[in-house]
mmCIF file with all atom_site columns, C-alpha atoms and ligand atoms in Angstrom:
data_model
loop_
_atom_site.group_PDB
_atom_site.id
_atom_site.type_symbol
_atom_site.label_atom_id
_atom_site.label_alt_id
_atom_site.label_comp_id
_atom_site.label_asym_id
_atom_site.label_entity_id
_atom_site.label_seq_id
_atom_site.pdbx_PDB_ins_code
_atom_site.Cartn_x
_atom_site.Cartn_y
_atom_site.Cartn_z
_atom_site.occupancy
_atom_site.B_iso_or_equiv
_atom_site.pdbx_formal_charge
_atom_site.auth_seq_id
_atom_site.auth_comp_id
_atom_site.auth_asym_id
_atom_site.auth_atom_id
_atom_site.pdbx_PDB_model_num
ATOM   1   C CA . MET Z 1 1   ? -28.630 90.563  180.281 1.00 97.00 ? 254 MET Z CA 1
ATOM   2   C CA . LEU Z 1 2   ? -31.168 88.896  177.999 1.00 98.00 ? 255 LEU Z CA 1
ATOM   3   C CA . TYR Z 1 3   ? -30.798 89.663  174.289 1.00 98.00 ? 256 TYR Z CA 1
ATOM   4   C CA . PHE Z 1 4   ? -33.778 88.829  172.101 1.00 98.00 ? 257 PHE Z CA 1
ATOM   5   C CA . LEU Z 1 5   ? -33.299 88.495  168.361 1.00 98.00 ? 258 LEU Z CA 1
ATOM   6   C CA . VAL Z 1 6   ? -36.535 89.339  166.570 1.00 98.00 ? 259 VAL Z CA 1
ATOM   7   C CA . GLY Z 1 7   ? -37.516 89.500  162.911 1.00 98.00 ? 260 GLY Z CA 1
ATOM   8   C CA . PHE Z 1 8   ? -39.320 87.735  160.123 1.00 97.00 ? 261 PHE Z CA 1
ATOM   9   C CA . MET Z 1 9   ? -38.862 84.023  159.426 1.00 96.00 ? 262 MET Z CA 1
ATOM   10  C CA . GLY Z 1 10  ? -35.651 83.569  157.464 1.00 95.00 ? 263 GLY Z CA 1
ATOM   11  C CA . SER Z 1 11  ? -34.033 86.768  158.687 1.00 95.00 ? 264 SER Z CA 1
ATOM   12  C CA . GLY Z 1 12  ? -31.141 84.870  160.265 1.00 94.00 ? 265 GLY Z CA 1
ATOM   13  C CA . LYS Z 1 13  ? -32.057 84.959  163.964 1.00 96.00 ? 266 LYS Z CA 1
ATOM   14  C CA . SER Z 1 14  ? -30.664 81.523  164.771 1.00 96.00 ? 267 SER Z CA 1
ATOM   15  C CA . HIS Z 1 15  ? -27.569 82.126  162.704 1.00 95.00 ? 268 HIS Z CA 1
ATOM   16  C CA . MET Z 1 16  ? -26.963 85.408  164.511 1.00 96.00 ? 269 MET Z CA 1
ATOM   17  C CA . GLY Z 1 17  ? -27.703 83.804  167.899 1.00 97.00 ? 270 GLY Z CA 1
ATOM   18  C CA . ARG Z 1 18  ? -25.125 81.094  167.350 1.00 97.00 ? 271 ARG Z CA 1
ATOM   19  C CA . ARG Z 1 19  ? -22.454 83.524  166.144 1.00 96.00 ? 272 ARG Z CA 1
ATOM   20  C CA . LEU Z 1 20  ? -23.027 86.093  168.891 1.00 97.00 ? 273 LEU Z CA 1
ATOM   21  C CA . ALA Z 1 21  ? -23.013 83.462  171.589 1.00 97.00 ? 274 ALA Z CA 1
ATOM   22  C CA . LYS Z 1 22  ? -19.715 82.048  170.396 1.00 97.00 ? 275 LYS Z CA 1
ATOM   23  C CA . GLN Z 1 23  ? -18.139 85.465  170.094 1.00 96.00 ? 276 GLN Z CA 1
ATOM   24  C CA . LEU Z 1 24  ? -19.342 86.652  173.503 1.00 96.00 ? 277 LEU Z CA 1
ATOM   25  C CA . GLY Z 1 25  ? -18.957 83.345  175.330 1.00 97.00 ? 278 GLY Z CA 1
ATOM   26  C CA . ILE Z 1 26  ? -22.533 83.359  176.579 1.00 97.00 ? 279 ILE Z CA 1
ATOM   27  C CA . PRO Z 1 27  ? -25.242 80.778  175.922 1.00 98.00 ? 280 PRO Z CA 1
ATOM   28  C CA . TRP Z 1 28  ? -27.976 81.063  173.319 1.00 98.00 ? 281 TRP Z CA 1
ATOM   29  C CA . VAL Z 1 29  ? -31.276 79.309  172.726 1.00 98.00 ? 282 VAL Z CA 1
ATOM   30  C CA . ASP Z 1 30  ? -33.609 78.939  169.792 1.00 98.00 ? 283 ASP Z CA 1
ATOM   31  C CA . MET Z 1 31  ? -37.062 79.541  171.256 1.00 98.00 ? 284 MET Z CA 1
ATOM   32  C CA . ASP Z 1 32  ? -38.780 77.209  168.766 1.00 97.00 ? 285 ASP Z CA 1
ATOM   33  C CA . LYS Z 1 33  ? -36.393 74.417  169.714 1.00 97.00 ? 286 LYS Z CA 1
ATOM   34  C CA . GLU Z 1 34  ? -37.030 74.995  173.422 1.00 98.00 ? 287 GLU Z CA 1
ATOM   35  C CA . ILE Z 1 35  ? -40.771 74.804  172.788 1.00 98.00 ? 288 ILE Z CA 1
ATOM   36  C CA . GLU Z 1 36  ? -40.354 71.638  170.702 1.00 98.00 ? 289 GLU Z CA 1
ATOM   37  C CA . ARG Z 1 37  ? -38.295 70.071  173.454 1.00 98.00 ? 290 ARG Z CA 1
ATOM   38  C CA . ALA Z 1 38  ? -40.783 70.946  176.187 1.00 98.00 ? 291 ALA Z CA 1
ATOM   39  C CA . GLU Z 1 39  ? -43.715 69.668  174.111 1.00 98.00 ? 292 GLU Z CA 1
ATOM   40  C CA . GLY Z 1 40  ? -41.928 66.615  172.764 1.00 98.00 ? 293 GLY Z CA 1
ATOM   41  C CA . ARG Z 1 41  ? -43.127 67.368  169.213 1.00 98.00 ? 294 ARG Z CA 1
ATOM   42  C CA . THR Z 1 42  ? -42.225 69.572  166.289 1.00 97.00 ? 295 THR Z CA 1
ATOM   43  C CA . ILE Z 1 43  ? -43.595 73.057  165.577 1.00 96.00 ? 296 ILE Z CA 1
ATOM   44  C CA . ASN Z 1 44  ? -45.314 71.532  162.536 1.00 95.00 ? 297 ASN Z CA 1
ATOM   45  C CA . ASP Z 1 45  ? -47.050 68.970  164.747 1.00 97.00 ? 298 ASP Z CA 1
ATOM   46  C CA . ILE Z 1 46  ? -47.998 71.562  167.368 1.00 98.00 ? 299 ILE Z CA 1
ATOM   47  C CA . PHE Z 1 47  ? -49.675 73.676  164.683 1.00 97.00 ? 300 PHE Z CA 1
ATOM   48  C CA . ALA Z 1 48  ? -51.371 70.678  163.071 1.00 97.00 ? 301 ALA Z CA 1
ATOM   49  C CA . GLU Z 1 49  ? -52.547 68.998  166.280 1.00 98.00 ? 302 GLU Z CA 1
ATOM   50  C CA . SER Z 1 50  ? -53.203 71.898  168.650 1.00 98.00 ? 303 SER Z CA 1
ATOM   51  C CA . GLY Z 1 51  ? -53.487 74.966  166.422 1.00 98.00 ? 304 GLY Z CA 1
ATOM   52  C CA . GLU Z 1 52  ? -51.688 78.275  166.164 1.00 97.00 ? 305 GLU Z CA 1
ATOM   53  C CA . ASP Z 1 53  ? -53.384 79.847  169.202 1.00 98.00 ? 306 ASP Z CA 1
ATOM   54  C CA . TYR Z 1 54  ? -51.973 77.110  171.390 1.00 98.00 ? 307 TYR Z CA 1
ATOM   55  C CA . PHE Z 1 55  ? -48.508 77.657  169.940 1.00 98.00 ? 308 PHE Z CA 1
ATOM   56  C CA . ARG Z 1 56  ? -48.765 81.412  170.606 1.00 98.00 ? 309 ARG Z CA 1
ATOM   57  C CA . GLN Z 1 57  ? -49.625 80.619  174.216 1.00 98.00 ? 310 GLN Z CA 1
ATOM   58  C CA . LEU Z 1 58  ? -46.518 78.444  174.472 1.00 98.00 ? 311 LEU Z CA 1
ATOM   59  C CA . GLU Z 1 59  ? -44.387 81.296  173.145 1.00 98.00 ? 312 GLU Z CA 1
ATOM   60  C CA . ARG Z 1 60  ? -45.945 83.631  175.671 1.00 98.00 ? 313 ARG Z CA 1
ATOM   61  C CA . ASP Z 1 61  ? -45.336 81.219  178.544 1.00 98.00 ? 314 ASP Z CA 1
ATOM   62  C CA . TYR Z 1 62  ? -41.741 80.718  177.466 1.00 98.00 ? 315 TYR Z CA 1
ATOM   63  C CA . LEU Z 1 63  ? -41.027 84.454  177.544 1.00 98.00 ? 316 LEU Z CA 1
ATOM   64  C CA . LEU Z 1 64  ? -42.774 84.953  180.880 1.00 98.00 ? 317 LEU Z CA 1
ATOM   65  C CA . GLN Z 1 65  ? -40.803 82.240  182.654 1.00 98.00 ? 318 GLN Z CA 1
ATOM   66  C CA . LEU Z 1 66  ? -37.392 83.542  181.511 1.00 98.00 ? 319 LEU Z CA 1
ATOM   67  C CA . ASP Z 1 67  ? -35.271 84.789  184.372 1.00 98.00 ? 320 ASP Z CA 1
ATOM   68  C CA . LYS Z 1 68  ? -34.115 88.262  183.419 1.00 97.00 ? 321 LYS Z CA 1
ATOM   69  C CA . ASP Z 1 69  ? -31.035 88.079  185.631 1.00 97.00 ? 322 ASP Z CA 1
ATOM   70  C CA . GLN Z 1 70  ? -29.044 85.876  183.288 1.00 97.00 ? 323 GLN Z CA 1
ATOM   71  C CA . ASP Z 1 71  ? -26.829 86.297  180.248 1.00 97.00 ? 324 ASP Z CA 1
ATOM   72  C CA . LEU Z 1 72  ? -28.628 84.611  177.383 1.00 98.00 ? 325 LEU Z CA 1
ATOM   73  C CA . ILE Z 1 73  ? -29.297 85.222  173.713 1.00 98.00 ? 326 ILE Z CA 1
ATOM   74  C CA . VAL Z 1 74  ? -32.759 84.156  172.597 1.00 98.00 ? 327 VAL Z CA 1
ATOM   75  C CA . ALA Z 1 75  ? -33.507 83.673  168.903 1.00 98.00 ? 328 ALA Z CA 1
ATOM   76  C CA . THR Z 1 76  ? -37.297 84.133  168.934 1.00 98.00 ? 329 THR Z CA 1
ATOM   77  C CA . GLY Z 1 77  ? -39.841 82.765  166.452 1.00 98.00 ? 330 GLY Z CA 1
ATOM   78  C CA . GLY Z 1 78  ? -40.834 85.249  163.729 1.00 98.00 ? 331 GLY Z CA 1
ATOM   79  C CA . GLY Z 1 79  ? -44.350 85.727  165.100 1.00 98.00 ? 332 GLY Z CA 1
ATOM   80  C CA . ALA Z 1 80  ? -43.489 85.849  168.804 1.00 98.00 ? 333 ALA Z CA 1
ATOM   81  C CA . PRO Z 1 81  ? -43.119 89.652  169.111 1.00 98.00 ? 334 PRO Z CA 1
ATOM   82  C CA . CYS Z 1 82  ? -46.515 90.197  167.481 1.00 98.00 ? 335 CYS Z CA 1
ATOM   83  C CA . PHE Z 1 83  ? -48.782 88.373  169.917 1.00 98.00 ? 336 PHE Z CA 1
ATOM   84  C CA . TYR Z 1 84  ? -49.923 89.362  173.394 1.00 98.00 ? 337 TYR Z CA 1
ATOM   85  C CA . ASP Z 1 85  ? -47.664 92.100  174.725 1.00 98.00 ? 338 ASP Z CA 1
ATOM   86  C CA . ASN Z 1 86  ? -44.584 90.009  174.064 1.00 98.00 ? 339 ASN Z CA 1
ATOM   87  C CA . MET Z 1 87  ? -42.576 92.887  172.667 1.00 98.00 ? 340 MET Z CA 1
ATOM   88  C CA . LYS Z 1 88  ? -43.171 94.838  175.865 1.00 98.00 ? 341 LYS Z CA 1
ATOM   89  C CA . THR Z 1 89  ? -42.220 91.815  177.960 1.00 98.00 ? 342 THR Z CA 1
ATOM   90  C CA . MET Z 1 90  ? -38.988 91.355  176.029 1.00 98.00 ? 343 MET Z CA 1
ATOM   91  C CA . ASN Z 1 91  ? -38.101 95.036  176.214 1.00 98.00 ? 344 ASN Z CA 1
ATOM   92  C CA . GLU Z 1 92  ? -38.699 94.996  179.958 1.00 98.00 ? 345 GLU Z CA 1
ATOM   93  C CA . LYS Z 1 93  ? -36.660 91.864  180.513 1.00 98.00 ? 346 LYS Z CA 1
ATOM   94  C CA . GLY Z 1 94  ? -33.726 92.745  178.277 1.00 98.00 ? 347 GLY Z CA 1
ATOM   95  C CA . ARG Z 1 95  ? -32.714 94.195  174.924 1.00 97.00 ? 348 ARG Z CA 1
ATOM   96  C CA . THR Z 1 96  ? -34.335 93.442  171.586 1.00 98.00 ? 349 THR Z CA 1
ATOM   97  C CA . LEU Z 1 97  ? -32.485 93.375  168.280 1.00 98.00 ? 350 LEU Z CA 1
ATOM   98  C CA . TYR Z 1 98  ? -34.551 93.556  165.097 1.00 97.00 ? 351 TYR Z CA 1
ATOM   99  C CA . LEU Z 1 99  ? -32.925 91.708  162.202 1.00 97.00 ? 352 LEU Z CA 1
ATOM   100 C CA . ASN Z 1 100 ? -34.249 93.863  159.406 1.00 96.00 ? 353 ASN Z CA 1
ATOM   101 C CA . ARG Z 1 101 ? -32.910 92.066  156.363 1.00 93.00 ? 354 ARG Z CA 1
ATOM   102 C CA . LYS Z 1 102 ? -33.704 92.758  152.744 1.00 94.00 ? 355 LYS Z CA 1
ATOM   103 C CA . LYS Z 1 103 ? -36.850 91.112  151.426 1.00 96.00 ? 356 LYS Z CA 1
ATOM   104 C CA . GLU Z 1 104 ? -35.018 89.286  148.605 1.00 95.00 ? 357 GLU Z CA 1
ATOM   105 C CA . VAL Z 1 105 ? -32.560 87.765  151.065 1.00 94.00 ? 358 VAL Z CA 1
ATOM   106 C CA . VAL Z 1 106 ? -35.361 86.630  153.347 1.00 96.00 ? 359 VAL Z CA 1
ATOM   107 C CA . ILE Z 1 107 ? -37.409 85.111  150.518 1.00 97.00 ? 360 ILE Z CA 1
ATOM   108 C CA . ALA Z 1 108 ? -34.389 83.233  149.137 1.00 96.00 ? 361 ALA Z CA 1
ATOM   109 C CA . GLN Z 1 109 ? -33.695 81.860  152.597 1.00 95.00 ? 362 GLN Z CA 1
ATOM   110 C CA . LEU Z 1 110 ? -37.311 80.814  153.133 1.00 96.00 ? 363 LEU Z CA 1
ATOM   111 C CA . MET Z 1 111 ? -37.529 78.983  149.809 1.00 95.00 ? 364 MET Z CA 1
ATOM   112 C CA . LYS Z 1 112 ? -34.782 76.642  151.030 1.00 93.00 ? 365 LYS Z CA 1
ATOM   113 C CA . GLY Z 1 113 ? -36.804 75.241  153.920 1.00 88.00 ? 366 GLY Z CA 1
ATOM   114 C CA . LEU Z 1 114 ? -40.546 75.683  153.385 1.00 91.00 ? 367 LEU Z CA 1
ATOM   115 C CA . HIS Z 1 115 ? -41.398 72.277  154.857 1.00 88.00 ? 368 HIS Z CA 1
ATOM   116 C CA . ARG Z 1 116 ? -40.063 73.316  158.275 1.00 88.00 ? 369 ARG Z CA 1
ATOM   117 C CA . ARG Z 1 117 ? -42.454 76.241  158.559 1.00 93.00 ? 370 ARG Z CA 1
ATOM   118 C CA . PRO Z 1 118 ? -46.152 75.442  158.936 1.00 93.00 ? 371 PRO Z CA 1
ATOM   119 C CA . LEU Z 1 119 ? -47.229 78.920  157.822 1.00 94.00 ? 372 LEU Z CA 1
ATOM   120 C CA . LEU Z 1 120 ? -45.413 78.557  154.485 1.00 95.00 ? 373 LEU Z CA 1
ATOM   121 C CA . LYS Z 1 121 ? -45.831 74.883  153.691 1.00 91.00 ? 374 LYS Z CA 1
ATOM   122 C CA . GLY Z 1 122 ? -46.785 74.159  150.082 1.00 92.00 ? 375 GLY Z CA 1
ATOM   123 C CA . LYS Z 1 123 ? -46.503 77.777  148.923 1.00 95.00 ? 376 LYS Z CA 1
ATOM   124 C CA . THR Z 1 124 ? -44.859 78.814  145.649 1.00 95.00 ? 377 THR Z CA 1
ATOM   125 C CA . GLN Z 1 125 ? -42.226 81.559  145.618 1.00 96.00 ? 378 GLN Z CA 1
ATOM   126 C CA . GLU Z 1 126 ? -44.862 84.010  144.433 1.00 96.00 ? 379 GLU Z CA 1
ATOM   127 C CA . GLN Z 1 127 ? -47.183 83.031  147.275 1.00 97.00 ? 380 GLN Z CA 1
ATOM   128 C CA . VAL Z 1 128 ? -44.350 83.346  149.783 1.00 97.00 ? 381 VAL Z CA 1
ATOM   129 C CA . MET Z 1 129 ? -43.703 86.866  148.519 1.00 97.00 ? 382 MET Z CA 1
ATOM   130 C CA . GLU Z 1 130 ? -47.381 87.748  148.850 1.00 97.00 ? 383 GLU Z CA 1
ATOM   131 C CA . TYR Z 1 131 ? -47.421 86.278  152.325 1.00 97.00 ? 384 TYR Z CA 1
ATOM   132 C CA . TYR Z 1 132 ? -44.343 88.286  153.248 1.00 97.00 ? 385 TYR Z CA 1
ATOM   133 C CA . ASP Z 1 133 ? -45.889 91.562  152.041 1.00 98.00 ? 386 ASP Z CA 1
ATOM   134 C CA . ALA Z 1 134 ? -49.176 91.006  153.852 1.00 98.00 ? 387 ALA Z CA 1
ATOM   135 C CA . VAL Z 1 135 ? -47.725 89.726  157.113 1.00 97.00 ? 388 VAL Z CA 1
ATOM   136 C CA . MET Z 1 136 ? -44.849 92.199  157.257 1.00 97.00 ? 389 MET Z CA 1
ATOM   137 C CA . LYS Z 1 137 ? -47.381 95.014  157.119 1.00 97.00 ? 390 LYS Z CA 1
ATOM   138 C CA . GLU Z 1 138 ? -48.933 93.718  160.345 1.00 97.00 ? 391 GLU Z CA 1
ATOM   139 C CA . ARG Z 1 139 ? -45.687 92.747  162.024 1.00 98.00 ? 392 ARG Z CA 1
ATOM   140 C CA . ARG Z 1 140 ? -43.399 95.637  161.231 1.00 97.00 ? 393 ARG Z CA 1
ATOM   141 C CA . PRO Z 1 141 ? -44.897 97.921  163.926 1.00 98.00 ? 394 PRO Z CA 1
ATOM   142 C CA . TYR Z 1 142 ? -44.046 95.282  166.512 1.00 98.00 ? 395 TYR Z CA 1
ATOM   143 C CA . TYR Z 1 143 ? -40.549 94.586  165.246 1.00 98.00 ? 396 TYR Z CA 1
ATOM   144 C CA . GLU Z 1 144 ? -39.885 98.306  165.139 1.00 98.00 ? 397 GLU Z CA 1
ATOM   145 C CA . GLN Z 1 145 ? -40.339 98.557  168.900 1.00 98.00 ? 398 GLN Z CA 1
ATOM   146 C CA . ALA Z 1 146 ? -36.935 96.887  169.182 1.00 98.00 ? 399 ALA Z CA 1
ATOM   147 C CA . THR Z 1 147 ? -34.031 98.497  171.007 1.00 96.00 ? 400 THR Z CA 1
ATOM   148 C CA . ILE Z 1 148 ? -31.853 98.380  167.899 1.00 95.00 ? 401 ILE Z CA 1
ATOM   149 C CA . PHE Z 1 149 ? -32.280 97.594  164.190 1.00 95.00 ? 402 PHE Z CA 1
ATOM   150 C CA . VAL Z 1 150 ? -29.706 95.362  162.545 1.00 94.00 ? 403 VAL Z CA 1
ATOM   151 C CA . GLU Z 1 151 ? -29.570 95.693  158.762 1.00 88.00 ? 404 GLU Z CA 1
ATOM   152 C CA . GLU Z 1 152 ? -26.714 93.313  158.021 1.00 79.00 ? 405 GLU Z CA 1
ATOM   153 C CA . LEU Z 1 153 ? -25.675 90.205  159.845 1.00 71.00 ? 406 LEU Z CA 1
ATOM   154 C CA . ASN Z 1 154 ? -22.392 91.639  161.004 1.00 87.00 ? 407 ASN Z CA 1
ATOM   155 C CA . TYR Z 1 155 ? -22.251 89.809  164.283 1.00 92.00 ? 408 TYR Z CA 1
ATOM   156 C CA . LEU Z 1 156 ? -18.807 91.162  165.176 1.00 93.00 ? 409 LEU Z CA 1
ATOM   157 C CA . ASP Z 1 157 ? -20.152 94.723  165.328 1.00 92.00 ? 410 ASP Z CA 1
ATOM   158 C CA . ILE Z 1 158 ? -23.100 93.644  167.439 1.00 94.00 ? 411 ILE Z CA 1
ATOM   159 C CA . ALA Z 1 159 ? -20.864 91.607  169.725 1.00 95.00 ? 412 ALA Z CA 1
ATOM   160 C CA . GLN Z 1 160 ? -18.667 94.659  170.151 1.00 94.00 ? 413 GLN Z CA 1
ATOM   161 C CA . MET Z 1 161 ? -21.674 96.815  171.096 1.00 93.00 ? 414 MET Z CA 1
ATOM   162 C CA . ILE Z 1 162 ? -22.719 94.265  173.665 1.00 94.00 ? 415 ILE Z CA 1
ATOM   163 C CA . SER Z 1 163 ? -19.307 93.661  175.197 1.00 94.00 ? 416 SER Z CA 1
ATOM   164 C CA . SER Z 1 164 ? -18.591 97.372  175.433 1.00 94.00 ? 417 SER Z CA 1
ATOM   165 C CA . GLY Z 1 165 ? -21.853 97.866  177.343 1.00 90.00 ? 418 GLY Z CA 1
ATOM   166 C CA . TRP Z 1 166 ? -23.312 100.138 174.674 1.00 90.00 ? 419 TRP Z CA 1
ATOM   167 C CA . LEU Z 1 167 ? -26.233 97.776  174.063 1.00 90.00 ? 420 LEU Z CA 1
HETATM 168 C C1 . S3P U 2 .   ? -43.379 81.673  162.826 1.00 55.83 ? 6   S3P U C1 1
HETATM 169 C C2 . S3P U 2 .   ? -42.010 81.595  162.731 1.00 55.83 ? 6   S3P U C2 1
HETATM 170 C C3 . S3P U 2 .   ? -41.260 80.372  163.046 1.00 55.83 ? 6   S3P U C3 1
HETATM 171 C C4 . S3P U 2 .   ? -42.011 79.501  164.053 1.00 55.83 ? 6   S3P U C4 1
HETATM 172 C C5 . S3P U 2 .   ? -43.398 79.247  163.580 1.00 55.83 ? 6   S3P U C5 1
HETATM 173 C C6 . S3P U 2 .   ? -44.196 80.527  163.328 1.00 55.83 ? 6   S3P U C6 1
HETATM 174 C C7 . S3P U 2 .   ? -44.057 82.936  162.460 1.00 55.83 ? 6   S3P U C7 1
HETATM 175 O O1 . S3P U 2 .   ? -39.972 80.722  163.562 1.00 55.83 ? 6   S3P U O1 1
HETATM 176 O O2 . S3P U 2 .   ? -42.029 80.127  165.307 1.00 55.83 ? 6   S3P U O2 1
HETATM 177 O O3 . S3P U 2 .   ? -43.298 78.487  162.409 1.00 55.83 ? 6   S3P U O3 1
HETATM 178 O O4 . S3P U 2 .   ? -45.229 83.130  162.840 1.00 55.83 ? 6   S3P U O4 1
HETATM 179 O O5 . S3P U 2 .   ? -43.420 83.779  161.801 1.00 55.83 ? 6   S3P U O5 1
HETATM 180 P P1 . S3P U 2 .   ? -38.752 81.250  162.641 1.00 55.83 ? 6   S3P U P1 1
HETATM 181 O O6 . S3P U 2 .   ? -38.881 82.738  162.544 1.00 55.83 ? 6   S3P U O6 1
HETATM 182 O O7 . S3P U 2 .   ? -37.547 80.836  163.409 1.00 55.83 ? 6   S3P U O7 1
HETATM 183 O O8 . S3P U 2 .   ? -38.878 80.576  161.323 1.00 55.83 ? 6   S3P U O8 1
#
């Protein structure tokens, strides 16, 4: 089964992916890293040199080529579910888990690594909060199409749901 972790930047998708994979003994990938590897350049460079639309196409292509008959956890990029019909694709190919973490936790996390995220580069904390409010409004309806909402990063509970076949 494919398990897609979705949610805003800084919501802990990679962290959760790594933990779940270890607990369940199945592989995981970070979609951004896979895209960087395939392109031979960083997300920052892809945005700067080829633009966001191109990056969104790469995300789309990545999801489309995934073989649904495999056990894999995919930590998606924060915007991936909100472009094309990616949410539908993910829900058809596997299960989606929405990491719905508290705004304050997300903002604190984001402030630690602004330089890694082209959409946040150079912003102050106040601007990041404004960005969060505006973008979350657009993105929430997509995230909320997920199979399950995860409020806290209790990976043991999630792993249990998966291994018992409930999810
Ligand atoms: C993005 C989130 C990033 C990365 C890119 C765009 C977004 O992934 O895909 O910078 O649009 O929210 P993370 O959610 O892993 O930071």
